[in-house]
Coordinates of C-alpha atoms in Angstrom, one line a residue:
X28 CA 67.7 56.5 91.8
X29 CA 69.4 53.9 89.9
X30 CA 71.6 55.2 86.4
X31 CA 69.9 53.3 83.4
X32 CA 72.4 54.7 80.8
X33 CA 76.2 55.1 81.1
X34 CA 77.6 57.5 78.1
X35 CA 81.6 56.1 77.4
X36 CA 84.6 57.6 77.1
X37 CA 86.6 55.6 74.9
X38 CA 90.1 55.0 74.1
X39 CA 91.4 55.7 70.7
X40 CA 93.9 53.5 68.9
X41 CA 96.7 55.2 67.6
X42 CA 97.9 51.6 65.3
X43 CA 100.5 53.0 62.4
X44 CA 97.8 51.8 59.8
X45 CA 94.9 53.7 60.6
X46 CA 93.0 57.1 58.9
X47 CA 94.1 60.2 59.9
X48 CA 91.0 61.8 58.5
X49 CA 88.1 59.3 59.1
X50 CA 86.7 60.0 62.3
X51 CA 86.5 63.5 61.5
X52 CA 84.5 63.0 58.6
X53 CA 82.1 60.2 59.8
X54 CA 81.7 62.1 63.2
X55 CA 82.7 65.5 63.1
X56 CA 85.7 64.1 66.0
X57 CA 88.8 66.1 66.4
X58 CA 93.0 64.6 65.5
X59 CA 94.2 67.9 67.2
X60 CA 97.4 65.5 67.8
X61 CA 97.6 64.8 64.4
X62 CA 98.3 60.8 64.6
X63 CA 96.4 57.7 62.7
X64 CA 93.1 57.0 64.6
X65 CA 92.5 53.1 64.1
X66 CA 90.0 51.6 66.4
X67 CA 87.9 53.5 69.2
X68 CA 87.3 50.7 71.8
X69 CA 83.8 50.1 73.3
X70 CA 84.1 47.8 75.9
X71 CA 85.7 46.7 79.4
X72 CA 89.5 45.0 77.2
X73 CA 92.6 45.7 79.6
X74 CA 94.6 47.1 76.7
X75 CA 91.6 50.0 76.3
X76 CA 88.9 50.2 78.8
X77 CA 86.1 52.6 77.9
X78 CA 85.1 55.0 81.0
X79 CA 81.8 55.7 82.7
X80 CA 80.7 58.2 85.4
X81 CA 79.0 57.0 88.1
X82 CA 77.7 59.3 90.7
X83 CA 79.5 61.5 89.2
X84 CA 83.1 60.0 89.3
X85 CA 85.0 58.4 86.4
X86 CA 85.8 54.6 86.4
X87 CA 86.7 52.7 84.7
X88 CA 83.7 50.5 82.4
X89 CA 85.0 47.0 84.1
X90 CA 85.5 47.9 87.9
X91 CA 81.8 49.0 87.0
X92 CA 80.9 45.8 86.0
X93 CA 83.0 43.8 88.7
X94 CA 80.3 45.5 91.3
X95 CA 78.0 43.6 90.4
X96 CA 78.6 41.5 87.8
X97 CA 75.0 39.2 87.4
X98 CA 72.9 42.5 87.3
X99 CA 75.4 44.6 84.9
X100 CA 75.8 41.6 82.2
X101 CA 73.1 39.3 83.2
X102 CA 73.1 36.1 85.2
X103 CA 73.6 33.8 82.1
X104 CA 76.4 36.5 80.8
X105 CA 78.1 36.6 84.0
X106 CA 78.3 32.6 84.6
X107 CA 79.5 31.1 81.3
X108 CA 82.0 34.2 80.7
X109 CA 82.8 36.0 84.0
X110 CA 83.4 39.3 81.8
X111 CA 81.9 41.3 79.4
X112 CA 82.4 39.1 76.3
X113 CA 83.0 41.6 73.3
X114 CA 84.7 44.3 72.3
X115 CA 83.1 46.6 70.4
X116 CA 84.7 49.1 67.7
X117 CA 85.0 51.6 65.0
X118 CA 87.9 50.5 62.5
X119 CA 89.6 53.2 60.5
X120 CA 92.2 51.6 58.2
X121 CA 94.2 53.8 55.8
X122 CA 96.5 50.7 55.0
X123 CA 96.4 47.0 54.8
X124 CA 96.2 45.6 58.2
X125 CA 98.8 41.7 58.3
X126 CA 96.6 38.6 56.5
X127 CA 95.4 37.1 59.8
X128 CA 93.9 33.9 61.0
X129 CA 92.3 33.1 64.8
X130 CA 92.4 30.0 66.5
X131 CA 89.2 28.2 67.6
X132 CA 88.1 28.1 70.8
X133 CA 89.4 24.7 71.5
X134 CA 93.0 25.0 69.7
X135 CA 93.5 28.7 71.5
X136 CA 92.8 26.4 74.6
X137 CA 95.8 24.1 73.6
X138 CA 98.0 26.5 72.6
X139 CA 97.9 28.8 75.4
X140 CA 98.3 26.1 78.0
X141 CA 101.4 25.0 76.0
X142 CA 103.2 28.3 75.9
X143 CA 102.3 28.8 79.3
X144 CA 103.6 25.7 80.4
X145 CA 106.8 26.5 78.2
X146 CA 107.2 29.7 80.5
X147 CA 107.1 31.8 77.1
X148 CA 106.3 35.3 78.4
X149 CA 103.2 37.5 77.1
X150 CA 105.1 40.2 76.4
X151 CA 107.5 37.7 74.1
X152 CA 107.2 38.7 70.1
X153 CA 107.1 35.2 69.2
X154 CA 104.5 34.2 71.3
X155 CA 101.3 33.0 69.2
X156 CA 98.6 32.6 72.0
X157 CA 97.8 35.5 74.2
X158 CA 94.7 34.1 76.5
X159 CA 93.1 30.9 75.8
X160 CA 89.9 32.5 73.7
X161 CA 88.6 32.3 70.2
X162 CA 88.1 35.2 68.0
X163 CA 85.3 35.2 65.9
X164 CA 84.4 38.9 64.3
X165 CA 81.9 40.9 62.5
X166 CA 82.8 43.9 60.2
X167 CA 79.8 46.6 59.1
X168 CA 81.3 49.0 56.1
X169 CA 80.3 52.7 57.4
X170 CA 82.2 53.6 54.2
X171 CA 83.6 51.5 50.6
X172 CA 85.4 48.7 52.5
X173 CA 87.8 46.7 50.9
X174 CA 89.2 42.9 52.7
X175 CA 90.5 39.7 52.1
X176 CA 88.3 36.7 53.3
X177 CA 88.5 33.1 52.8
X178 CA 90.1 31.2 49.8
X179 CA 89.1 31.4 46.4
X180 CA 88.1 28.4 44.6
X181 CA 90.7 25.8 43.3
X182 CA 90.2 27.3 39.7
X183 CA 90.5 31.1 40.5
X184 CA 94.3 30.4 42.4
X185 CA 95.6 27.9 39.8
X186 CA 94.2 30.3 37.2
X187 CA 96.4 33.5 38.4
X188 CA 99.4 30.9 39.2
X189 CA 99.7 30.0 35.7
X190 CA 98.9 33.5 34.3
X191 CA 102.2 34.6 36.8
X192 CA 104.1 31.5 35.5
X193 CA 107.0 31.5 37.9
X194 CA 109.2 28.9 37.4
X195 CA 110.2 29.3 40.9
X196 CA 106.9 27.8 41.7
X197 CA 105.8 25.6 39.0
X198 CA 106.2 22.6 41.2
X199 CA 104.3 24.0 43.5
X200 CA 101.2 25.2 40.9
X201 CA 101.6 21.3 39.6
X202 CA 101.1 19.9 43.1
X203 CA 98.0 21.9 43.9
X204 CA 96.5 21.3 40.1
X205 CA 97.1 17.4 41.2
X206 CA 95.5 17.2 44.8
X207 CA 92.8 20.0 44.5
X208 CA 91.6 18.9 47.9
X209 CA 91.7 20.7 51.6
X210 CA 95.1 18.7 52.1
X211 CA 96.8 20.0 48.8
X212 CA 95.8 23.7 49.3
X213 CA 97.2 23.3 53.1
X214 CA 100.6 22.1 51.7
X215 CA 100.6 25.3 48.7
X216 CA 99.7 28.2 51.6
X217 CA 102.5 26.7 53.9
X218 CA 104.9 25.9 51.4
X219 CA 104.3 29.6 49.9
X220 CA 104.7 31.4 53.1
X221 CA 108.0 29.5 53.7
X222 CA 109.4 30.6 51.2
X223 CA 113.1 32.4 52.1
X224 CA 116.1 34.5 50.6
X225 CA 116.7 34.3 47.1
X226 CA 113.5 32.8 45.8
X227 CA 111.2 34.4 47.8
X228 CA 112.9 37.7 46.9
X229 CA 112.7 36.2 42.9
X230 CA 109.2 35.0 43.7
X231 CA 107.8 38.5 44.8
X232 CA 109.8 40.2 41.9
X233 CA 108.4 38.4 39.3
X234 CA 105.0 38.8 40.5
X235 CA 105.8 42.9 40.5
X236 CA 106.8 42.9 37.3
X237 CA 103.3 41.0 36.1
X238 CA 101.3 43.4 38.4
X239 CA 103.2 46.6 36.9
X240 CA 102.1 44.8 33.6
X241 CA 98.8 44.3 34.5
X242 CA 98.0 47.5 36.4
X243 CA 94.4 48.6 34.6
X244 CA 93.4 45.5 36.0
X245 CA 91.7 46.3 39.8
X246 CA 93.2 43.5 41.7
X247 CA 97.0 44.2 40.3
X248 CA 96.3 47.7 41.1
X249 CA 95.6 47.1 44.1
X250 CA 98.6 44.4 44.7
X251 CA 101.1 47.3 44.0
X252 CA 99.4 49.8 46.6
X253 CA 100.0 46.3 48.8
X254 CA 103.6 46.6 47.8
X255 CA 104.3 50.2 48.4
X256 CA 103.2 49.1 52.8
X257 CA 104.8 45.9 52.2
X258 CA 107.8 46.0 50.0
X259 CA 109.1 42.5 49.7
X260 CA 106.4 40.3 51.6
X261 CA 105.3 37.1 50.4
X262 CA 101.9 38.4 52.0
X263 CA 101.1 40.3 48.5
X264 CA 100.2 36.5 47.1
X265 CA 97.2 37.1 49.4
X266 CA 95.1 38.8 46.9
X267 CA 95.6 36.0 44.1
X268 CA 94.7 33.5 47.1
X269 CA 92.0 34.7 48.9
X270 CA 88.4 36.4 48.5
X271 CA 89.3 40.0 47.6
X272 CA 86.4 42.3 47.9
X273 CA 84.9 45.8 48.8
X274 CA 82.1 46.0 50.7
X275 CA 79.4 49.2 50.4
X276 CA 78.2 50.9 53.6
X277 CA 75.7 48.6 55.1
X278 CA 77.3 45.7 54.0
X279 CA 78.2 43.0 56.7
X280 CA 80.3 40.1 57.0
X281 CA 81.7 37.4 59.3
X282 CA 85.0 36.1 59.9
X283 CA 85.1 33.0 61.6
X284 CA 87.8 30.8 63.5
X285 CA 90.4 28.8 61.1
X286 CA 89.8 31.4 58.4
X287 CA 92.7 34.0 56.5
X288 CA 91.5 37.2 56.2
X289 CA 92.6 40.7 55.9
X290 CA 91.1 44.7 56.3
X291 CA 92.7 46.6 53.7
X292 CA 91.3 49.7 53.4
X293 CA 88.0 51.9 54.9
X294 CA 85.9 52.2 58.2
X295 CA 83.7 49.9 59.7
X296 CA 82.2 49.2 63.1
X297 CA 83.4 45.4 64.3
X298 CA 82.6 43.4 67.0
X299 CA 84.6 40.5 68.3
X300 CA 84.9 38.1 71.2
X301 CA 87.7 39.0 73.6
X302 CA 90.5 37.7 72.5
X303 CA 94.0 38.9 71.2
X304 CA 95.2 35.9 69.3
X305 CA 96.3 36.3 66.2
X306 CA 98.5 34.0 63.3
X307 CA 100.2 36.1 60.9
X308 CA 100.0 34.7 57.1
X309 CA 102.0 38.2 55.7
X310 CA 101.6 41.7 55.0
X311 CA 103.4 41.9 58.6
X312 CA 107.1 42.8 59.7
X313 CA 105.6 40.9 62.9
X314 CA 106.6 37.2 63.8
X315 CA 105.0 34.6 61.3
X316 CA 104.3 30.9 62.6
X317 CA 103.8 29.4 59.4
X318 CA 103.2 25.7 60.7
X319 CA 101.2 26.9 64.1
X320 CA 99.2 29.0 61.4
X321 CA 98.5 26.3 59.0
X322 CA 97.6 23.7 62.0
X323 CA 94.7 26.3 62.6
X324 CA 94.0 27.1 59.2
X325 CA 90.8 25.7 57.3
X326 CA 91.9 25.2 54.1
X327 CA 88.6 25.6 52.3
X328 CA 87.5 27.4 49.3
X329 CA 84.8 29.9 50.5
X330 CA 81.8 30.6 48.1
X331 CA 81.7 34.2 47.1
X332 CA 77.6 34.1 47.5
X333 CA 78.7 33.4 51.5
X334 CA 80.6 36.2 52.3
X335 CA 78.5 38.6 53.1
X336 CA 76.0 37.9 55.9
X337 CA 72.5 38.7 55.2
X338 CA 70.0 40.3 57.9
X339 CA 66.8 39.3 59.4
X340 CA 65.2 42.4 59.1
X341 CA 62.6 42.9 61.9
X342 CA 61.2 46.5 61.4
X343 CA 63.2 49.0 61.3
X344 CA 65.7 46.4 63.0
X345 CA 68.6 44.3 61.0
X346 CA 70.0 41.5 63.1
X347 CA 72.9 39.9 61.9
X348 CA 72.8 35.8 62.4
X349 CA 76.6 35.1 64.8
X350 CA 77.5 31.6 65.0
X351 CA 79.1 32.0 68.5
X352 CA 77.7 33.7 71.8
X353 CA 80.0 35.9 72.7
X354 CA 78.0 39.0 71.1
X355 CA 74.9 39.8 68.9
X356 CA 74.9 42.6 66.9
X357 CA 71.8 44.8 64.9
X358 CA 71.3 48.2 63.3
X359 CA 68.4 50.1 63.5
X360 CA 67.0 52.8 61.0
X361 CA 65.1 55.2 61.7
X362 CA 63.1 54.8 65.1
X363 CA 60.7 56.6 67.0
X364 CA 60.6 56.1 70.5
X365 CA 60.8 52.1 70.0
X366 CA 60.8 50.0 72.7
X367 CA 64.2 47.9 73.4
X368 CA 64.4 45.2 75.9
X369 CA 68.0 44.2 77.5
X370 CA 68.7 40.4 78.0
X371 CA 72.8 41.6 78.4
X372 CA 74.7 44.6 79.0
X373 CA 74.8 46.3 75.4
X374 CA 76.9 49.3 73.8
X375 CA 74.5 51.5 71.5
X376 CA 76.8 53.9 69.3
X377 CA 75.0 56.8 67.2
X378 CA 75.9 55.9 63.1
X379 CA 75.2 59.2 60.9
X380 CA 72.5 61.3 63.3
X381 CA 71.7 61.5 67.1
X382 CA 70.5 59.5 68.9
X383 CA 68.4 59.7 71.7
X384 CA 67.3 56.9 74.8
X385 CA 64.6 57.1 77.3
X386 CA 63.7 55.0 80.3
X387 CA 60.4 54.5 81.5
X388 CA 61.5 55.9 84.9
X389 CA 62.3 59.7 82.9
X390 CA 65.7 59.3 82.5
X391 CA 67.5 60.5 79.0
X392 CA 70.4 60.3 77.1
X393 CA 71.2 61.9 74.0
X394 CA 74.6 60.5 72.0
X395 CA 75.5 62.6 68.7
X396 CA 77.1 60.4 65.7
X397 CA 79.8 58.7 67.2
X398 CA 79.0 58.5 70.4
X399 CA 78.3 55.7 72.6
X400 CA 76.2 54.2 75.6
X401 CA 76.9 51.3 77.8
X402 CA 73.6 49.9 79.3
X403 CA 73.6 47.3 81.8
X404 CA 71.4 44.4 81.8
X405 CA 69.3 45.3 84.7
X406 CA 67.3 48.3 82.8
X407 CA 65.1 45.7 81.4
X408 CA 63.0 48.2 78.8
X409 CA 63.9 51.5 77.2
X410 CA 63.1 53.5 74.1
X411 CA 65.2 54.3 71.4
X412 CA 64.6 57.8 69.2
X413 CA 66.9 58.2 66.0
X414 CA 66.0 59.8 62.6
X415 CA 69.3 58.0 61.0
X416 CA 71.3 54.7 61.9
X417 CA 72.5 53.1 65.3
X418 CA 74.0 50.0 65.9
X419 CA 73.7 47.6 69.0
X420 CA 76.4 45.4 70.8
X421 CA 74.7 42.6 72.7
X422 CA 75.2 38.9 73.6

C-alpha cells in the first residue's frame, strides 16, 4: 500500500542567538542539553535534512525525494527546480540576528559564477555567494516579534540624524538632505557602513550617549539592548534607518530580494527559497561586503502600510500572496475533516493543538503542536482535522 503521510524528524539549530526557552513553551519540546534552539529545519537543505521512515527505515527527506522525484514534488516542481524548493522553519531568536540583505535571483547568478571562477572556496569567510539562488522569505509571529525591514522614509532618517547631531557625520546628513533620491540614500548606507577606526568608534559613542539620554523612548531602548550583543558595531544605526517594528502572533510579512532587514527578537515560522546567500549590513562579527552589499541593495523607502502582508482568507484558510514560486504558504483555523488537495510536496506543522490528517484510502496521522508532516505530491486529496492552528508549506 503506498505511504500518503511521512511524519519528520527534524534537525535543530543550535545558532548562538537563539531561545533557550521557546520551544518548550510553544510545544511542550525538551533542551535536556541546555543550548539556544534557533531554527528547526523542515525540509530536504544539506546543512539540516529532515528524516522520514519509509517502510520502516529512516532516510533521509531528500534521498526520498531523489526516488522519484516527479511524483514526490510534482512534475512542474521537479523540472523548473530539480529539488524541493523551500525550506521550511520555526525561528526562535533570543538576540538580534546580523542586518541582512539577499541577492536577486539574477545578481546571485553573477556573483556565484564570479567567485567560482575566482576559485574562492565555499568554506572561505569572505565569500559572499554560496549557490547561485535568490532568497526571498516569509516570517509568521507565533509570539510578539520584533524586525528591521526596509528603509524608512527620507524624513524619518534625516529626522533622527539631526536629532543625533554628530559632527562626524554632518556632511554626510547634508548630502542625503540634498539628493533625497534612491542614488543619495545608496551613497549614505555605504558611506555609513564604511566607516573605520576612530570615527566609527566616535560615531557609535555619540550615538550611546543620545540613546542612554533617550532611553524611555522604545526605539533607544531597544538600541542599547542592540548594543549590549553588539558592542561597537556601526550596525546599531540600523534602527534609525530602517522599518523597526514588532509584529503580534498572526502577523505576516515578506522580505524580498535587494531589501535590508533584520529578526531581532521572538518566534516565528519562516519559509524561504533555498538559498544561503547572505550580505551582511552590521550587527555581525562576520565578514561585511559593503560595496557587493550596496550593488544589491534597493535603496528605497518602504511604506509602513506595506510591510505586513495581508491574507486572502478562504474559509477557515489564510493564504499569503508570494511574489516568487519557490513556495506558498497558508494557515488554517480550526478545521474539521476539510478536504486538501496537493499540487506539490508540502510540510503541514501543528501551531498551538493537534492535528490530525486522513486519506481517503484509511490512512492517519496525528502531529501534536510542533510537529510536522511531509506529504508528497502524489496523494492528490486528504482531510485535515485541527481544533487550533496549522500552517502549510507548498509551492
Amino acid at each position: 500500500m503506498t505511504t500518503h503521510f511521512f511524519p519528520l524528524n527534524n534537525v535543530i539549530q543550535d545558532y548562538a542567538w537563539g531561545s533557550y526557552t521557546s520551544l518548550t513553551e510553544l510545544f511542550d519540546m525538551p533542551n535536556p542539553d541546555n543550548k539556544p534552539q534557533a531554527e528547526i529545519w523542515m525540509g530536504a537543505h544539506p546543512n539540516g535534512c529532515s528524516k522520514i521512515a519509509v517502510e520502516g527505515n529512516e532516510t533521509l527527506l531528500s534521498n526520498f525525494i531523489g526516488t522519484d522525484m516527479a511524483a514526490i514534488l510534482g512534475a512542474d516542481t521537479a523540472a523548473m527546480f530539480g529539488e524541493l524548493p523551500y525550506l521550511f522553519k520555526v525561528l526562535c531568536a533570543e538576540k538580534a540576528l546580523s542586518v541582512q540583505v539577499h541577492p536577486s535571483k539574477a545578481q546571485a547568478e553573477a556573483g556565484f559564477a564570479k567567485e567560482e571562477a575566482a576559485g574562492i572556496p565555499l568554506s572561505a569567510s569572505f565569500r559572499n555567494y554560496k549557490d547561485p539562488n535568490h532568497k526571498p522569505e516569509l516570517v509568521f509571529a507565533l509570539t510578539p516579534y520584533t524586525a528591521m525591514n526596509g528603509f524608512r522614509d527620507f524624513s524619518e532618517i534625516l529626522g533622527f540624524f539631526h536629532q543625533l547631531n554628530i559632527s562626524e557625520l554632518s556632511a554626510l546628513v547634508a548630502e542625503l538632505e540634498a539628493n533625497q533620491t534612491e542614488q543619495g540614500l545608496s551613497a549614505f548606507f555605504g558611506a555609513l557602513l564604511s566607516l573605520e577606526g576612530e570615527v566609527k568608534e566616535a560615531c557609535v559613542n555619540k550615538l550611546l550617549a543620545f540613546a542612554e539620554a533617550n532611553q524611555d523612548d522604545e526605539l533607544f531602548a531597544l538600541l542599547l539592548t542592540l548594543a549590549t550583543q553588539y558592542p561597537g558595531d556601526i550596525g546599531l544605526f540600523s534602527p534609525l534607518i530602517l522599518n523597526t517594528l514588532t509584529l503580534n502572533p498572526g502577523d505576516a510579512m515578506f522580505l524580498d530580494a535587494c531589501t535590508p532587514h533584520a529578526y531581532i527578537k521572538g518566534t516565528g515560522l519562516e519559509i524561504m527559497a533555498n538559498s544561503d546567500n547572505v550580505l551582511r549590513a552590521g550587527l555581525t562579527p562576520k565578514h561585511m561586503d559593503v560595496p557587493e552589499l550596496i550593488s544589491c541593495t534597493r535603496c528605497v523607502p518602504m511604506p509602513k502600510d506595506e510591510i505586513l502582508l495581508a491574507p486572502v482568507v478562504e474559509g477557515n484558510a489564510q493564504h499569503y500572496p508570494i511574489p516568487v514560486p519557490d513556495f506558498k504558504f497558508s494557515v488554517y483555523r480550526a478545521t474539521e475533516n476539510e478536504a486538501l488537495n496537493t499540487e506539490s510536496a508540502e510540510i503541514l506543522i501543528a501551531v498551538d493543538a493537534p492535528l490530525t490528517v486522513t486519506h481517503a484510502d484509511g490512512e492517519t496521522v496525528t502531529l501534536n503542536k510542533g510537529e510536522s508532516v511531509f506529504i508528497p505530491a502524489y496523494v492528490g486529496e486528504y482531510f485535515s482535522t485541527c481544533s487550533g492552528v496549522f500552517a502549510r508549506a507548498y509551492n
